[in-house]
Amino acid sequence: DAGVIQSPRHEVTEMGQEVTLRCKPISGHDYLFWYRQTMMRGLELLIYFNNNVPIDDSGMPEDRFSAKMPNASFSTLKIQPSEPRDSAVYFCASSPRAGGYLTEAFFGQGTRLTVV
Amino acid sequence: AQTVTQSQPEMSVQEAETVTLSCTYDTSESDYYLFWYKQPPSRQMILVIRQEAYKQQNATENRFSVNFQKAAKSFSLKISDSQLGDAAMYFCAFFQGGSEKLVFGKGTKLTVNP
């Protein structure tokens, strides 16, 4: 398996523009997580899905952020409109469930977003 | 709420020496998983080692080992024979049994001096 695949690796956009980040999880993994990493706040969990259904989006900072998982092999995180404070590295991770527990999260390479 | 605390923002070690990174966590549950992830400058998150809370034996992966103190809710990472390639950010993380959230500490930046 190629691992978790995120695109793009880097994104530079102007304030006010819509940004869409993409993720392909590892095949067979039930869970998909979106994290944001900044120097100030570290790794924050934004939202996660179980079997394509959003379970907890309490970490999504504002209504400008939305995430979808239309099928088991694809998820998007959208920011509309983007603001400079959204600049961060966004990670997608997927995880299998084994024996009733989530035992490990596999991360993609991340997308570095810069909003100017 | 689950929390993970890494009290050392930065650490340094001489090549070939041993270093220990600290982590404490807070939970009221008895079943959970603990992890150390490494993030080199490439920013890829790499799993270093995992510990199941129900196991008393400390996990070991080659030069990496943990000191898991369940009663004290402490989970430190020991790196032996440090190598230049060990230089990275190290994150302690926590999966609580029955929960589906992987919670991270703020990280420790490790520098390895030649």
Short mmCIF file of N, CA and C in Angstrom, two decimals, chain B residues 2-108:
data_model
loop_
_atom_site.label_atom_id
_atom_site.label_comp_id
_atom_site.label_asym_id
_atom_site.label_seq_id
_atom_site.Cartn_x
_atom_site.Cartn_y
_atom_site.Cartn_z
N GLN B 2 -8.89 14.39 27.98
CA GLN B 2 -7.59 13.76 27.91
C GLN B 2 -6.54 14.82 27.62
N THR B 3 -5.42 14.74 28.33
CA THR B 3 -4.33 15.65 28.05
C THR B 3 -3.02 14.89 28.04
N VAL B 4 -2.10 15.39 27.25
CA VAL B 4 -0.76 14.84 27.16
C VAL B 4 0.21 15.99 27.35
N THR B 5 1.15 15.86 28.26
CA THR B 5 2.08 16.93 28.58
C THR B 5 3.52 16.49 28.33
N GLN B 6 4.18 17.26 27.52
CA GLN B 6 5.63 17.08 27.32
C GLN B 6 6.30 18.33 27.88
N SER B 7 7.00 18.16 28.96
CA SER B 7 7.51 19.31 29.71
C SER B 7 8.83 19.85 29.18
N GLN B 8 9.42 19.16 28.21
CA GLN B 8 10.72 19.59 27.68
C GLN B 8 10.53 20.08 26.24
N PRO B 9 10.46 21.38 26.02
CA PRO B 9 10.30 21.85 24.63
C PRO B 9 11.49 21.49 23.76
N GLU B 10 12.69 21.49 24.35
CA GLU B 10 13.89 21.18 23.59
C GLU B 10 14.84 20.34 24.44
N MET B 11 15.54 19.43 23.76
CA MET B 11 16.57 18.62 24.40
C MET B 11 17.72 18.49 23.41
N SER B 12 18.92 18.26 23.96
CA SER B 12 20.06 17.99 23.09
C SER B 12 20.85 16.83 23.68
N VAL B 13 21.54 16.14 22.79
CA VAL B 13 22.33 14.97 23.20
C VAL B 13 23.54 14.87 22.29
N GLN B 14 24.61 14.35 22.83
CA GLN B 14 25.79 14.08 22.01
C GLN B 14 25.59 12.76 21.28
N GLU B 15 26.10 12.74 20.07
CA GLU B 15 26.06 11.51 19.29
C GLU B 15 26.64 10.36 20.11
N ALA B 16 25.95 9.22 20.04
CA ALA B 16 26.32 7.98 20.74
C ALA B 16 25.89 7.96 22.22
N GLU B 17 25.41 9.08 22.72
CA GLU B 17 24.94 9.10 24.10
C GLU B 17 23.46 8.72 24.17
N THR B 18 22.96 8.70 25.41
CA THR B 18 21.56 8.33 25.67
C THR B 18 20.78 9.55 26.13
N VAL B 19 19.56 9.64 25.68
CA VAL B 19 18.69 10.75 26.09
C VAL B 19 17.31 10.21 26.41
N THR B 20 16.64 10.86 27.35
CA THR B 20 15.29 10.47 27.74
C THR B 20 14.35 11.65 27.60
N LEU B 21 13.27 11.41 26.88
CA LEU B 21 12.24 12.43 26.69
C LEU B 21 11.04 12.09 27.57
N SER B 22 10.49 13.10 28.22
CA SER B 22 9.43 12.87 29.20
C SER B 22 8.04 13.12 28.63
N CYS B 23 7.08 12.39 29.18
CA CYS B 23 5.68 12.57 28.79
C CYS B 23 4.81 12.13 29.96
N THR B 24 3.84 12.94 30.29
CA THR B 24 2.82 12.53 31.24
C THR B 24 1.46 12.72 30.60
N TYR B 25 0.48 11.98 31.08
CA TYR B 25 -0.84 12.04 30.49
C TYR B 25 -1.88 11.94 31.59
N ASP B 26 -3.08 12.26 31.22
CA ASP B 26 -4.14 12.26 32.21
C ASP B 26 -5.33 11.49 31.65
N THR B 27 -5.77 10.49 32.38
CA THR B 27 -6.94 9.73 31.99
C THR B 27 -7.51 9.03 33.21
N SER B 28 -8.79 8.74 33.15
CA SER B 28 -9.45 7.99 34.21
C SER B 28 -9.70 6.55 33.76
N GLU B 29 -9.31 6.25 32.51
CA GLU B 29 -9.54 4.92 31.98
C GLU B 29 -8.37 4.00 32.27
N SER B 30 -8.59 2.70 32.12
CA SER B 30 -7.54 1.73 32.38
C SER B 30 -6.97 1.13 31.10
N ASP B 31 -7.73 1.23 30.02
CA ASP B 31 -7.27 0.67 28.75
C ASP B 31 -6.98 1.79 27.77
N TYR B 32 -5.78 1.79 27.24
CA TYR B 32 -5.42 2.82 26.27
C TYR B 32 -4.10 2.45 25.62
N TYR B 33 -3.76 3.19 24.59
CA TYR B 33 -2.50 3.02 23.89
C TYR B 33 -1.72 4.33 23.97
N LEU B 34 -0.43 4.20 24.11
CA LEU B 34 0.47 5.34 24.12
C LEU B 34 1.47 5.19 22.98
N PHE B 35 1.86 6.32 22.42
CA PHE B 35 2.74 6.31 21.26
C PHE B 35 3.80 7.40 21.39
N TRP B 36 4.91 7.14 20.75
CA TRP B 36 5.87 8.19 20.43
C TRP B 36 5.99 8.26 18.92
N TYR B 37 5.77 9.47 18.40
CA TYR B 37 5.94 9.73 16.98
C TYR B 37 7.14 10.65 16.79
N LYS B 38 7.84 10.44 15.70
CA LYS B 38 8.98 11.27 15.32
C LYS B 38 8.60 12.07 14.09
N GLN B 39 8.94 13.35 14.11
CA GLN B 39 8.69 14.19 12.94
C GLN B 39 10.01 14.87 12.54
N PRO B 40 10.70 14.32 11.55
CA PRO B 40 11.94 14.96 11.05
C PRO B 40 11.60 16.20 10.23
N PRO B 41 12.61 16.91 9.77
CA PRO B 41 12.34 18.12 8.97
C PRO B 41 11.48 17.87 7.74
N SER B 42 11.46 16.65 7.26
CA SER B 42 10.59 16.33 6.11
C SER B 42 9.11 16.44 6.47
N ARG B 43 8.81 16.56 7.76
CA ARG B 43 7.49 16.69 8.40
C ARG B 43 6.65 15.42 8.40
N GLN B 44 7.17 14.34 7.85
CA GLN B 44 6.45 13.07 7.91
C GLN B 44 6.34 12.62 9.36
N MET B 45 5.18 12.18 9.79
CA MET B 45 4.97 11.65 11.14
C MET B 45 5.26 10.16 11.10
N ILE B 46 6.25 9.75 11.89
CA ILE B 46 6.71 8.37 11.86
C ILE B 46 6.51 7.76 13.24
N LEU B 47 5.83 6.63 13.29
CA LEU B 47 5.64 5.95 14.57
C LEU B 47 6.97 5.35 15.02
N VAL B 48 7.38 5.70 16.24
CA VAL B 48 8.62 5.18 16.79
C VAL B 48 8.36 3.94 17.63
N ILE B 49 7.37 4.03 18.52
CA ILE B 49 7.12 2.94 19.45
C ILE B 49 5.71 3.08 20.02
N ARG B 50 5.14 1.95 20.40
CA ARG B 50 3.78 1.91 20.92
C ARG B 50 3.75 1.07 22.18
N GLN B 51 2.91 1.48 23.13
CA GLN B 51 2.76 0.75 24.39
C GLN B 51 1.29 0.56 24.69
N GLU B 52 0.90 -0.70 24.92
CA GLU B 52 -0.47 -0.97 25.37
C GLU B 52 -0.51 -0.88 26.88
N ALA B 53 -1.50 -0.21 27.41
CA ALA B 53 -1.54 0.05 28.85
C ALA B 53 -1.70 -1.23 29.66
N TYR B 54 -2.30 -2.27 29.07
CA TYR B 54 -2.52 -3.49 29.84
C TYR B 54 -1.24 -4.33 29.95
N LYS B 55 -0.22 -3.95 29.19
CA LYS B 55 1.04 -4.70 29.24
C LYS B 55 1.97 -4.04 30.26
N GLN B 56 2.48 -4.84 31.17
CA GLN B 56 3.41 -4.31 32.16
C GLN B 56 4.81 -4.16 31.60
N GLN B 57 5.13 -4.98 30.63
CA GLN B 57 6.48 -4.93 30.07
C GLN B 57 6.63 -3.70 29.20
N ASN B 58 7.74 -3.00 29.37
CA ASN B 58 8.02 -1.81 28.57
C ASN B 58 8.36 -2.20 27.13
N ALA B 59 7.80 -1.43 26.19
CA ALA B 59 8.06 -1.69 24.79
C ALA B 59 9.48 -1.28 24.41
N THR B 60 10.05 -2.02 23.47
CA THR B 60 11.40 -1.74 22.97
C THR B 60 11.42 -1.94 21.46
N GLU B 61 12.06 -1.01 20.78
CA GLU B 61 12.27 -1.12 19.33
C GLU B 61 13.70 -0.69 19.04
N ASN B 62 14.59 -1.67 18.96
CA ASN B 62 16.00 -1.41 18.67
C ASN B 62 16.58 -0.44 19.70
N ARG B 63 16.99 0.75 19.29
CA ARG B 63 17.62 1.70 20.21
C ARG B 63 16.59 2.50 21.03
N PHE B 64 15.31 2.30 20.73
CA PHE B 64 14.26 3.06 21.40
C PHE B 64 13.54 2.18 22.42
N SER B 65 13.36 2.71 23.60
CA SER B 65 12.62 1.99 24.62
C SER B 65 11.82 2.99 25.44
N VAL B 66 10.81 2.47 26.13
CA VAL B 66 9.99 3.35 26.96
C VAL B 66 10.07 2.91 28.40
N ASN B 67 9.80 3.86 29.26
CA ASN B 67 9.61 3.59 30.68
C ASN B 67 8.17 3.97 31.00
N PHE B 68 7.31 2.95 31.07
CA PHE B 68 5.89 3.16 31.25
C PHE B 68 5.56 2.96 32.72
N GLN B 69 5.11 4.02 33.37
CA GLN B 69 4.71 3.98 34.78
C GLN B 69 3.22 4.29 34.85
N LYS B 70 2.41 3.23 34.86
CA LYS B 70 0.97 3.44 34.73
C LYS B 70 0.39 4.22 35.91
N ALA B 71 0.81 3.88 37.10
CA ALA B 71 0.26 4.56 38.28
C ALA B 71 0.60 6.05 38.27
N ALA B 72 1.78 6.35 37.81
CA ALA B 72 2.22 7.75 37.75
C ALA B 72 1.78 8.43 36.47
N LYS B 73 1.17 7.68 35.55
CA LYS B 73 0.75 8.20 34.24
C LYS B 73 1.92 8.88 33.55
N SER B 74 3.00 8.14 33.47
CA SER B 74 4.23 8.63 32.87
C SER B 74 4.68 7.68 31.77
N PHE B 75 5.20 8.24 30.71
CA PHE B 75 5.55 7.45 29.52
C PHE B 75 6.75 8.12 28.86
N SER B 76 7.95 7.78 29.32
CA SER B 76 9.15 8.44 28.79
C SER B 76 9.79 7.58 27.70
N LEU B 77 10.47 8.24 26.80
CA LEU B 77 11.16 7.58 25.68
C LEU B 77 12.66 7.70 25.88
N LYS B 78 13.34 6.57 25.83
CA LYS B 78 14.79 6.56 25.93
C LYS B 78 15.37 6.20 24.58
N ILE B 79 16.29 7.02 24.12
CA ILE B 79 17.00 6.77 22.87
C ILE B 79 18.46 6.48 23.24
N SER B 80 18.89 5.29 22.94
CA SER B 80 20.27 4.89 23.23
C SER B 80 21.13 5.04 21.99
N ASP B 81 22.44 5.25 22.21
CA ASP B 81 23.37 5.36 21.09
C ASP B 81 22.83 6.35 20.04
N SER B 82 22.54 7.55 20.48
CA SER B 82 21.90 8.54 19.61
C SER B 82 22.68 8.75 18.31
N GLN B 83 21.93 8.90 17.24
CA GLN B 83 22.52 9.12 15.92
C GLN B 83 22.04 10.46 15.36
N LEU B 84 22.81 10.98 14.42
CA LEU B 84 22.44 12.28 13.85
C LEU B 84 21.03 12.24 13.25
N GLY B 85 20.66 11.09 12.71
CA GLY B 85 19.35 10.95 12.10
C GLY B 85 18.20 10.94 13.09
N ASP B 86 18.54 10.90 14.38
CA ASP B 86 17.48 10.94 15.40
C ASP B 86 17.00 12.36 15.66
N ALA B 87 17.70 13.34 15.14
CA ALA B 87 17.31 14.73 15.34
C ALA B 87 15.94 14.97 14.71
N ALA B 88 14.99 15.43 15.50
CA ALA B 88 13.62 15.60 15.03
C ALA B 88 12.77 16.16 16.16
N MET B 89 11.51 16.43 15.85
CA MET B 89 10.50 16.66 16.89
C MET B 89 9.93 15.31 17.28
N TYR B 90 9.75 15.13 18.58
CA TYR B 90 9.17 13.90 19.09
C TYR B 90 7.87 14.23 19.81
N PHE B 91 6.82 13.52 19.42
CA PHE B 91 5.51 13.75 20.00
C PHE B 91 5.04 12.51 20.75
N CYS B 92 4.58 12.74 21.93
CA CYS B 92 3.90 11.71 22.72
C CYS B 92 2.42 11.79 22.38
N ALA B 93 1.75 10.66 22.23
CA ALA B 93 0.34 10.65 21.86
C ALA B 93 -0.38 9.52 22.58
N PHE B 94 -1.68 9.61 22.59
CA PHE B 94 -2.51 8.81 23.50
C PHE B 94 -3.85 8.49 22.85
N PHE B 95 -4.14 7.21 22.76
CA PHE B 95 -5.45 6.72 22.30
C PHE B 95 -6.13 6.08 23.49
N GLN B 96 -7.19 6.67 23.95
CA GLN B 96 -7.88 6.09 25.08
C GLN B 96 -8.80 4.97 24.61
N GLY B 97 -8.82 3.87 25.35
CA GLY B 97 -9.70 2.77 25.02
C GLY B 97 -11.14 3.23 25.01
N GLY B 98 -11.85 2.89 23.94
CA GLY B 98 -13.22 3.32 23.82
C GLY B 98 -13.37 4.69 23.21
N SER B 99 -12.27 5.46 23.18
CA SER B 99 -12.29 6.76 22.51
C SER B 99 -11.67 6.59 21.14
N GLU B 100 -11.97 7.51 20.28
CA GLU B 100 -11.46 7.42 18.93
C GLU B 100 -10.60 8.62 18.57
N LYS B 101 -10.14 9.30 19.61
CA LYS B 101 -9.31 10.48 19.37
C LYS B 101 -7.88 10.18 19.76
N LEU B 102 -6.96 10.52 18.88
CA LEU B 102 -5.53 10.42 19.16
C LEU B 102 -5.08 11.82 19.56
N VAL B 103 -4.70 11.97 20.83
CA VAL B 103 -4.35 13.28 21.37
C VAL B 103 -2.84 13.39 21.50
N PHE B 104 -2.30 14.51 21.06
CA PHE B 104 -0.85 14.71 21.04
C PHE B 104 -0.39 15.72 22.08
N GLY B 105 0.84 15.51 22.56
CA GLY B 105 1.51 16.55 23.32
C GLY B 105 2.07 17.60 22.38
N LYS B 106 2.67 18.64 22.97
CA LYS B 106 3.18 19.76 22.17
C LYS B 106 4.50 19.43 21.48
N GLY B 107 5.16 18.38 21.89
CA GLY B 107 6.39 17.97 21.22
C GLY B 107 7.65 18.40 21.93
N THR B 108 8.72 17.65 21.69
CA THR B 108 10.07 17.97 22.17
C THR B 108 11.00 17.97 20.98
#
